[in-house]
Each structure stands twice: as C-alpha cells, then as structure tokens.
Amino acid sequence: MKLTNIKITLCGEGGVGKTSLATMFTEGIFKRDMKLTVGIQHFTKVIDLGNAKVNLVIWDLGGEHRFRFLAPLFLRGAKGAIFVFDITRDETFAKIDEWLDISRKILGNFPAILVGNKLDLEEFRLVPKDIAINYAKRRGFIAYYETSAKLNINVHAPFIHLARAIVGDIYAQDIKDFLP
Ligand code: GDP
Ligand code: MG
C-alpha cells in the first residue's frame, strides 16, 4: 500500500506543551528537560487508520516571537493543524485566535483541532472546559480535546482524529478528480 505523507502543524504559544505532545505521540516519552524549540522541528509517525496508512509529518514551531517570520513556511502545505493552549494559562487560550487567523490566511479552510493541555494541573485550571468547547464550536474547530503530555492522557486522540479528517478529505478530493 502506498504511504502518503501528510503534513500537519502544531500551533500555539511557547510553553503550552506542543513539543511534549509531539514527543509523547511519536516516541511515547515525556522529557522533563524539554528544550525550548528553536525554529522549526519535525516529528514523524506512521499511523494505520484501517482504510489507509499514512506518514504523519508533524511540524512544530518555536513559540518565541522571533520565530514568527517562519510562520508562512511553517504553514505552507499543511493539510490540517492542532492548536494547543495551556489550561492553566488563560493568555495562551486568548492567543489561539491569532494563530487561527494567520493559519486561515495562508491555508484557507482546513481541518483544525483545539487542544487544552496540562490536564494533570486541573487544580490550577484557568480556562473552563465549557468556554473552550464553545469557542471551538464558534471558530469551526472539528474537535476539542483536553490532554496531558506529562501523564500521557488523550495524547493520541487529537492526532488520529485530525489524520482521519484529512484522509477523508483527500478521498473526497480523489473522487471529485475522477468526475468529468
Ligand atoms: P512548547 O513550547 O509548546 O513546545 O512546550 P514544551 O513541550 O516545551 O513544554 C513546556 C513546559 O511545559 C515544559 O517544562 C514541559 O515539561 C511542560 N509540560 C508540557 N506538557 C505538560 C503537561 O501535560 N503537564 C505538565 N504539568 N507540564 C507539561
Ligand atoms: Mg516547543
């Protein structure tokens, strides 16, 4: 079976856990001493969706503002995106809108998933779950997940959900291409 490469991006402010989520998803480990992402980093994982096997290529961008100039390169060619905030830092939730706007400007319409990370720090939560869910619905996200990269809670679900949505779109596109 042909292995299709699918590029997806991880968007969100620095320190929300993007690299930790990607590392847990692709390598199954949580690195306590995670280094600040410098520029763009890539992770890959082959996933079996039953009807399709895809190589998910996850692009991760350093959260610091000085890397923002890389955003167009970072986003170009992506078939979908996961937007991550930290449930204990509400400013990271507020910034999702900016990331979404930049992304839509470059990619147009694409499947996007919202993730509230650091669920293990529930007692320090500042972003209520229903607020996040309503926001996700209003802004056209296809799903909202709460995760903990640290405790490996729900980490696979958003990646698999996004991959399924993208593959569904690609199939729809293939079928359309065959129509006269
Ligand atoms: P990024 O800048 O978005 O890539 O975030 P990192 O993956 O580098 O994580 C930033 C910090 O948050 C690091 O100290 C991580 O160990 C920590 N971190 C990441 N995910 C979690 C999580 O689910 N729970 C907790 N408690 N800490 C996390
Ligand atoms: Mg990082």
PDB file of C-alpha atoms and ligand atoms in Angstrom:
ATOM      1  CA  MET A   1       0.000   0.000   0.000  1.00  0.00           C
ATOM      2  CA  LYS A   2       1.300   3.461  -0.895  1.00  0.00           C
ATOM      3  CA  LEU A   3       2.311   5.522   2.140  1.00  0.00           C
ATOM      4  CA  THR A   4       1.048   9.078   1.868  1.00  0.00           C
ATOM      5  CA  ASN A   5       2.902  11.849   3.666  1.00  0.00           C
ATOM      6  CA  ILE A   6       0.576  14.223   5.441  1.00  0.00           C
ATOM      7  CA  LYS A   7       1.901  17.455   6.853  1.00  0.00           C
ATOM      8  CA  ILE A   8       0.201  18.869   9.919  1.00  0.00           C
ATOM      9  CA  THR A   9       1.285  21.728  12.155  1.00  0.00           C
ATOM     10  CA  LEU A  10       1.266  22.371  15.880  1.00  0.00           C
ATOM     11  CA  CYS A  11       0.346  25.974  16.631  1.00  0.00           C
ATOM     12  CA  GLY A  12       0.250  27.858  19.902  1.00  0.00           C
ATOM     13  CA  GLU A  13       2.292  29.910  22.333  1.00  0.00           C
ATOM     14  CA  GLY A  14       5.613  28.821  23.792  1.00  0.00           C
ATOM     15  CA  GLY A  15       5.477  26.567  26.837  1.00  0.00           C
ATOM     16  CA  VAL A  16       1.996  25.118  26.257  1.00  0.00           C
ATOM     17  CA  GLY A  17       3.413  21.651  25.566  1.00  0.00           C
ATOM     18  CA  LYS A  18       3.467  21.336  21.762  1.00  0.00           C
ATOM     19  CA  THR A  19       6.849  19.625  21.626  1.00  0.00           C
ATOM     20  CA  SER A  20       5.941  17.454  24.612  1.00  0.00           C
ATOM     21  CA  LEU A  21       2.725  16.308  22.900  1.00  0.00           C
ATOM     22  CA  ALA A  22       4.574  15.534  19.646  1.00  0.00           C
ATOM     23  CA  THR A  23       7.295  13.659  21.551  1.00  0.00           C
ATOM     24  CA  MET A  24       4.782  11.637  23.549  1.00  0.00           C
ATOM     25  CA  PHE A  25       2.769  10.838  20.417  1.00  0.00           C
ATOM     26  CA  THR A  26       5.731   9.788  18.265  1.00  0.00           C
ATOM     27  CA  GLU A  27       8.170   8.363  20.838  1.00  0.00           C
ATOM     28  CA  GLY A  28       5.997   7.575  23.843  1.00  0.00           C
ATOM     29  CA  ILE A  29       8.131   9.548  26.264  1.00  0.00           C
ATOM     30  CA  PHE A  30       7.843  12.719  28.334  1.00  0.00           C
ATOM     31  CA  LYS A  31      11.089  14.624  28.588  1.00  0.00           C
ATOM     32  CA  ARG A  32      11.243  16.558  31.821  1.00  0.00           C
ATOM     33  CA  ASP A  33      14.035  18.767  30.495  1.00  0.00           C
ATOM     34  CA  MET A  34      12.341  19.644  27.187  1.00  0.00           C
ATOM     35  CA  LYS A  35      14.433  22.257  25.403  1.00  0.00           C
ATOM     36  CA  LEU A  36      12.847  25.365  24.007  1.00  0.00           C
ATOM     37  CA  THR A  37      12.083  24.701  20.343  1.00  0.00           C
ATOM     38  CA  VAL A  38      14.433  26.710  18.144  1.00  0.00           C
ATOM     39  CA  GLY A  39      12.932  27.462  14.736  1.00  0.00           C
ATOM     40  CA  ILE A  40      11.100  24.510  13.200  1.00  0.00           C
ATOM     41  CA  GLN A  41      11.289  20.892  14.353  1.00  0.00           C
ATOM     42  CA  HIS A  42       9.769  17.813  12.683  1.00  0.00           C
ATOM     43  CA  PHE A  43       8.324  14.625  14.074  1.00  0.00           C
ATOM     44  CA  THR A  44       7.003  11.712  12.047  1.00  0.00           C
ATOM     45  CA  LYS A  45       4.851   8.733  12.780  1.00  0.00           C
ATOM     46  CA  VAL A  46       3.278   6.128  10.543  1.00  0.00           C
ATOM     47  CA  ILE A  47      -0.303   5.564  11.568  1.00  0.00           C
ATOM     48  CA  ASP A  48      -2.699   2.893  10.454  1.00  0.00           C
ATOM     49  CA  LEU A  49      -6.218   4.234  10.038  1.00  0.00           C
ATOM     50  CA  GLY A  50      -7.671   0.914   8.928  1.00  0.00           C
ATOM     51  CA  ASN A  51      -8.596   2.005   5.422  1.00  0.00           C
ATOM     52  CA  ALA A  52      -5.347   3.935   4.958  1.00  0.00           C
ATOM     53  CA  LYS A  53      -1.812   4.034   6.251  1.00  0.00           C
ATOM     54  CA  VAL A  54      -0.288   7.496   6.413  1.00  0.00           C
ATOM     55  CA  ASN A  55       3.006   9.005   7.445  1.00  0.00           C
ATOM     56  CA  LEU A  56       2.067  11.917   9.648  1.00  0.00           C
ATOM     57  CA  VAL A  57       4.700  14.645   9.438  1.00  0.00           C
ATOM     58  CA  ILE A  58       4.250  16.949  12.403  1.00  0.00           C
ATOM     59  CA  TRP A  59       5.761  20.425  12.135  1.00  0.00           C
ATOM     60  CA  ASP A  60       6.449  22.173  15.413  1.00  0.00           C
ATOM     61  CA  LEU A  61       7.361  25.865  15.581  1.00  0.00           C
ATOM     62  CA  GLY A  62       9.266  27.573  18.388  1.00  0.00           C
ATOM     63  CA  GLY A  63       6.853  29.724  20.380  1.00  0.00           C
ATOM     64  CA  GLU A  64       9.129  32.733  20.717  1.00  0.00           C
ATOM     65  CA  HIS A  65       8.083  35.769  18.771  1.00  0.00           C
ATOM     66  CA  ARG A  66      11.387  35.896  16.877  1.00  0.00           C
ATOM     67  CA  PHE A  67      10.325  32.731  15.037  1.00  0.00           C
ATOM     68  CA  ARG A  68       7.067  34.249  13.768  1.00  0.00           C
ATOM     69  CA  PHE A  69       8.682  35.174  10.452  1.00  0.00           C
ATOM     70  CA  LEU A  70       8.843  31.420   9.794  1.00  0.00           C
ATOM     71  CA  ALA A  71       5.061  31.068  10.089  1.00  0.00           C
ATOM     72  CA  PRO A  72       4.262  31.140   6.329  1.00  0.00           C
ATOM     73  CA  LEU A  73       6.934  28.498   5.582  1.00  0.00           C
ATOM     74  CA  PHE A  74       5.790  26.545   8.602  1.00  0.00           C
ATOM     75  CA  LEU A  75       2.161  26.521   7.488  1.00  0.00           C
ATOM     76  CA  ARG A  76       2.522  26.091   3.729  1.00  0.00           C
ATOM     77  CA  GLY A  77       1.393  22.692   2.508  1.00  0.00           C
ATOM     78  CA  ALA A  78      -0.171  21.677   5.809  1.00  0.00           C
ATOM     79  CA  LYS A  79      -3.349  19.634   5.457  1.00  0.00           C
ATOM     80  CA  GLY A  80      -4.507  20.302   8.993  1.00  0.00           C
ATOM     81  CA  ALA A  81      -3.445  21.810  12.293  1.00  0.00           C
ATOM     82  CA  ILE A  82      -3.612  21.248  16.018  1.00  0.00           C
ATOM     83  CA  PHE A  83      -3.838  24.405  18.117  1.00  0.00           C
ATOM     84  CA  VAL A  84      -2.587  24.000  21.654  1.00  0.00           C
ATOM     85  CA  PHE A  85      -3.076  26.112  24.761  1.00  0.00           C
ATOM     86  CA  ASP A  86      -2.312  25.514  28.437  1.00  0.00           C
ATOM     87  CA  ILE A  87      -5.452  25.206  30.584  1.00  0.00           C
ATOM     88  CA  THR A  88      -3.595  26.894  33.477  1.00  0.00           C
ATOM     89  CA  ARG A  89      -2.560  29.993  31.458  1.00  0.00           C
ATOM     90  CA  ASP A  90      -5.507  31.864  30.011  1.00  0.00           C
ATOM     91  CA  GLU A  91      -3.323  34.162  27.896  1.00  0.00           C
ATOM     92  CA  THR A  92      -2.310  31.095  25.864  1.00  0.00           C
ATOM     93  CA  PHE A  93      -6.011  30.432  25.204  1.00  0.00           C
ATOM     94  CA  ALA A  94      -6.575  34.064  24.166  1.00  0.00           C
ATOM     95  CA  LYS A  95      -3.717  33.779  21.653  1.00  0.00           C
ATOM     96  CA  ILE A  96      -5.309  30.865  19.778  1.00  0.00           C
ATOM     97  CA  ASP A  97      -7.359  33.360  17.755  1.00  0.00           C
ATOM     98  CA  GLU A  98      -4.189  34.962  16.374  1.00  0.00           C
ATOM     99  CA  TRP A  99      -2.772  31.595  15.368  1.00  0.00           C
ATOM    100  CA  LEU A 100      -6.040  30.650  13.736  1.00  0.00           C
ATOM    101  CA  ASP A 101      -6.197  33.893  11.758  1.00  0.00           C
ATOM    102  CA  ILE A 102      -2.623  33.560  10.480  1.00  0.00           C
ATOM    103  CA  SER A 103      -3.296  29.936   9.549  1.00  0.00           C
ATOM    104  CA  ARG A 104      -6.564  30.617   7.718  1.00  0.00           C
ATOM    105  CA  LYS A 105      -4.913  33.448   5.812  1.00  0.00           C
ATOM    106  CA  ILE A 106      -2.284  31.070   4.473  1.00  0.00           C
ATOM    107  CA  LEU A 107      -4.163  27.780   4.259  1.00  0.00           C
ATOM    108  CA  GLY A 108      -7.743  28.904   3.694  1.00  0.00           C
ATOM    109  CA  ASN A 109     -10.125  26.342   5.071  1.00  0.00           C
ATOM    110  CA  PHE A 110      -8.569  23.257   6.657  1.00  0.00           C
ATOM    111  CA  PRO A 111      -9.434  20.858   9.473  1.00  0.00           C
ATOM    112  CA  ALA A 112      -8.311  22.221  12.834  1.00  0.00           C
ATOM    113  CA  ILE A 113      -8.407  20.694  16.297  1.00  0.00           C
ATOM    114  CA  LEU A 114      -8.187  22.596  19.559  1.00  0.00           C
ATOM    115  CA  VAL A 115      -6.263  21.100  22.468  1.00  0.00           C
ATOM    116  CA  GLY A 116      -6.173  22.250  26.077  1.00  0.00           C
ATOM    117  CA  ASN A 117      -3.001  20.669  27.519  1.00  0.00           C
ATOM    118  CA  LYS A 118      -1.707  20.105  31.094  1.00  0.00           C
ATOM    119  CA  LEU A 119      -4.851  18.398  32.292  1.00  0.00           C
ATOM    120  CA  ASP A 120      -2.774  16.964  35.154  1.00  0.00           C
ATOM    121  CA  LEU A 121      -2.702  20.515  36.586  1.00  0.00           C
ATOM    122  CA  GLU A 122      -6.511  20.583  36.884  1.00  0.00           C
ATOM    123  CA  GLU A 123      -6.359  22.317  40.288  1.00  0.00           C
ATOM    124  CA  PHE A 124      -4.654  25.311  38.624  1.00  0.00           C
ATOM    125  CA  ARG A 125      -7.082  25.470  35.695  1.00  0.00           C
ATOM    126  CA  LEU A 126      -7.940  28.991  34.493  1.00  0.00           C
ATOM    127  CA  VAL A 127      -9.726  28.107  31.246  1.00  0.00           C
ATOM    128  CA  PRO A 128     -13.105  26.448  31.951  1.00  0.00           C
ATOM    129  CA  LYS A 129     -13.846  23.466  29.752  1.00  0.00           C
ATOM    130  CA  ASP A 130     -17.244  24.786  28.548  1.00  0.00           C
ATOM    131  CA  ILE A 131     -15.655  28.104  27.487  1.00  0.00           C
ATOM    132  CA  ALA A 132     -13.095  26.209  25.413  1.00  0.00           C
ATOM    133  CA  ILE A 133     -15.765  23.957  23.884  1.00  0.00           C
ATOM    134  CA  ASN A 134     -17.968  26.917  22.927  1.00  0.00           C
ATOM    135  CA  TYR A 135     -15.020  28.756  21.451  1.00  0.00           C
ATOM    136  CA  ALA A 136     -14.013  25.659  19.437  1.00  0.00           C
ATOM    137  CA  LYS A 137     -17.539  25.339  18.035  1.00  0.00           C
ATOM    138  CA  ARG A 138     -17.802  29.019  17.216  1.00  0.00           C
ATOM    139  CA  ARG A 139     -14.481  29.099  15.369  1.00  0.00           C
ATOM    140  CA  GLY A 140     -15.129  25.972  13.332  1.00  0.00           C
ATOM    141  CA  PHE A 141     -12.729  23.549  15.000  1.00  0.00           C
ATOM    142  CA  ILE A 142     -13.697  19.946  14.248  1.00  0.00           C
ATOM    143  CA  ALA A 143     -12.983  18.859  17.833  1.00  0.00           C
ATOM    144  CA  TYR A 144     -11.747  19.873  21.277  1.00  0.00           C
ATOM    145  CA  TYR A 145      -9.577  17.615  23.442  1.00  0.00           C
ATOM    146  CA  GLU A 146      -8.002  18.024  26.853  1.00  0.00           C
ATOM    147  CA  THR A 147      -4.668  16.281  27.220  1.00  0.00           C
ATOM    148  CA  SER A 148      -1.711  15.731  29.466  1.00  0.00           C
ATOM    149  CA  ALA A 149       1.565  15.153  27.662  1.00  0.00           C
ATOM    150  CA  LYS A 150       3.098  14.534  31.079  1.00  0.00           C
ATOM    151  CA  LEU A 151       0.772  11.691  32.076  1.00  0.00           C
ATOM    152  CA  ASN A 152       0.030  10.553  28.509  1.00  0.00           C
ATOM    153  CA  ILE A 153      -3.687  11.300  28.763  1.00  0.00           C
ATOM    154  CA  ASN A 154      -5.597  11.652  25.479  1.00  0.00           C
ATOM    155  CA  VAL A 155      -2.420  12.463  23.546  1.00  0.00           C
ATOM    156  CA  HIS A 156      -3.092  10.174  20.582  1.00  0.00           C
ATOM    157  CA  ALA A 157      -6.730  11.147  20.076  1.00  0.00           C
ATOM    158  CA  PRO A 158      -6.288  14.619  18.517  1.00  0.00           C
ATOM    159  CA  PHE A 159      -3.597  13.426  16.086  1.00  0.00           C
ATOM    160  CA  ILE A 160      -5.639  10.413  14.969  1.00  0.00           C
ATOM    161  CA  HIS A 161      -8.845  12.471  14.707  1.00  0.00           C
ATOM    162  CA  LEU A 162      -7.089  15.056  12.545  1.00  0.00           C
ATOM    163  CA  ALA A 163      -5.459  12.402  10.346  1.00  0.00           C
ATOM    164  CA  ARG A 164      -8.850  10.753   9.794  1.00  0.00           C
ATOM    165  CA  ALA A 165     -10.452  14.065   8.849  1.00  0.00           C
ATOM    166  CA  ILE A 166      -7.630  14.815   6.393  1.00  0.00           C
ATOM    167  CA  VAL A 167      -7.690  11.376   4.798  1.00  0.00           C
ATOM    168  CA  GLY A 168     -11.455  11.674   4.426  1.00  0.00           C
ATOM    169  CA  ASP A 169     -10.934  14.989   2.619  1.00  0.00           C
ATOM    170  CA  ILE A 170      -8.257  13.503   0.377  1.00  0.00           C
ATOM    171  CA  TYR A 171     -10.550  10.638  -0.583  1.00  0.00           C
ATOM    172  CA  ALA A 172     -13.330  13.090  -1.343  1.00  0.00           C
ATOM    173  CA  GLN A 173     -10.853  15.054  -3.471  1.00  0.00           C
ATOM    174  CA  ASP A 174      -9.765  11.900  -5.358  1.00  0.00           C
ATOM    175  CA  ILE A 175     -13.345  11.058  -6.157  1.00  0.00           C
ATOM    176  CA  LYS A 176     -14.020  14.600  -7.333  1.00  0.00           C
ATOM    177  CA  ASP A 177     -10.954  14.457  -9.603  1.00  0.00           C
ATOM    178  CA  PHE A 178     -12.439  11.471 -11.391  1.00  0.00           C
ATOM    179  CA  LEU A 179     -15.682  13.241 -12.182  1.00  0.00           C
ATOM    180  CA  PRO A 180     -15.945  14.720 -15.675  1.00  0.00           C
TER     181      PRO A 180
HETATM  182  P1  GDP B   1       6.145  24.125  23.749  1.00  0.00           P
HETATM  183  O1  GDP B   1       6.954  25.378  23.912  1.00  0.00           O
HETATM  184  O2  GDP B   1       4.721  24.426  23.432  1.00  0.00           O
HETATM  185  O3  GDP B   1       6.769  23.170  22.774  1.00  0.00           O
HETATM  186  O4  GDP B   1       6.114  23.403  25.172  1.00  0.00           O
HETATM  187  P2  GDP B   1       7.079  22.240  25.737  1.00  0.00           P
HETATM  188  O5  GDP B   1       6.663  20.918  25.190  1.00  0.00           O
HETATM  189  O6  GDP B   1       8.497  22.639  25.560  1.00  0.00           O
HETATM  190  O7  GDP B   1       6.668  22.266  27.276  1.00  0.00           O
HETATM  191  C1  GDP B   1       6.833  23.437  28.055  1.00  0.00           C
HETATM  192  C2  GDP B   1       6.905  23.070  29.530  1.00  0.00           C
HETATM  193  O8  GDP B   1       5.665  22.526  29.954  1.00  0.00           O
HETATM  194  C3  GDP B   1       7.973  22.001  29.821  1.00  0.00           C
HETATM  195  O9  GDP B   1       8.543  22.289  31.063  1.00  0.00           O
HETATM  196  C4  GDP B   1       7.159  20.723  29.872  1.00  0.00           C
HETATM  197  O10 GDP B   1       7.765  19.763  30.703  1.00  0.00           O
HETATM  198  C5  GDP B   1       5.831  21.207  30.454  1.00  0.00           C
HETATM  199  N1  GDP B   1       4.689  20.394  30.023  1.00  0.00           N
HETATM  200  C6  GDP B   1       4.371  20.018  28.767  1.00  0.00           C
HETATM  201  N2  GDP B   1       3.232  19.296  28.747  1.00  0.00           N
HETATM  202  C7  GDP B   1       2.827  19.197  30.031  1.00  0.00           C
HETATM  203  C8  GDP B   1       1.705  18.588  30.681  1.00  0.00           C
HETATM  204  O11 GDP B   1       0.840  17.950  30.068  1.00  0.00           O
HETATM  205  N3  GDP B   1       1.612  18.748  32.043  1.00  0.00           N
HETATM  206  C9  GDP B   1       2.549  19.433  32.759  1.00  0.00           C
HETATM  207  N4  GDP B   1       2.379  19.504  34.073  1.00  0.00           N
HETATM  208  N5  GDP B   1       3.603  20.026  32.184  1.00  0.00           N
HETATM  209  C10 GDP B   1       3.750  19.912  30.831  1.00  0.00           C
HETATM  210 MG    MG B   2       8.444  23.519  21.629  1.00  0.00          MG
END
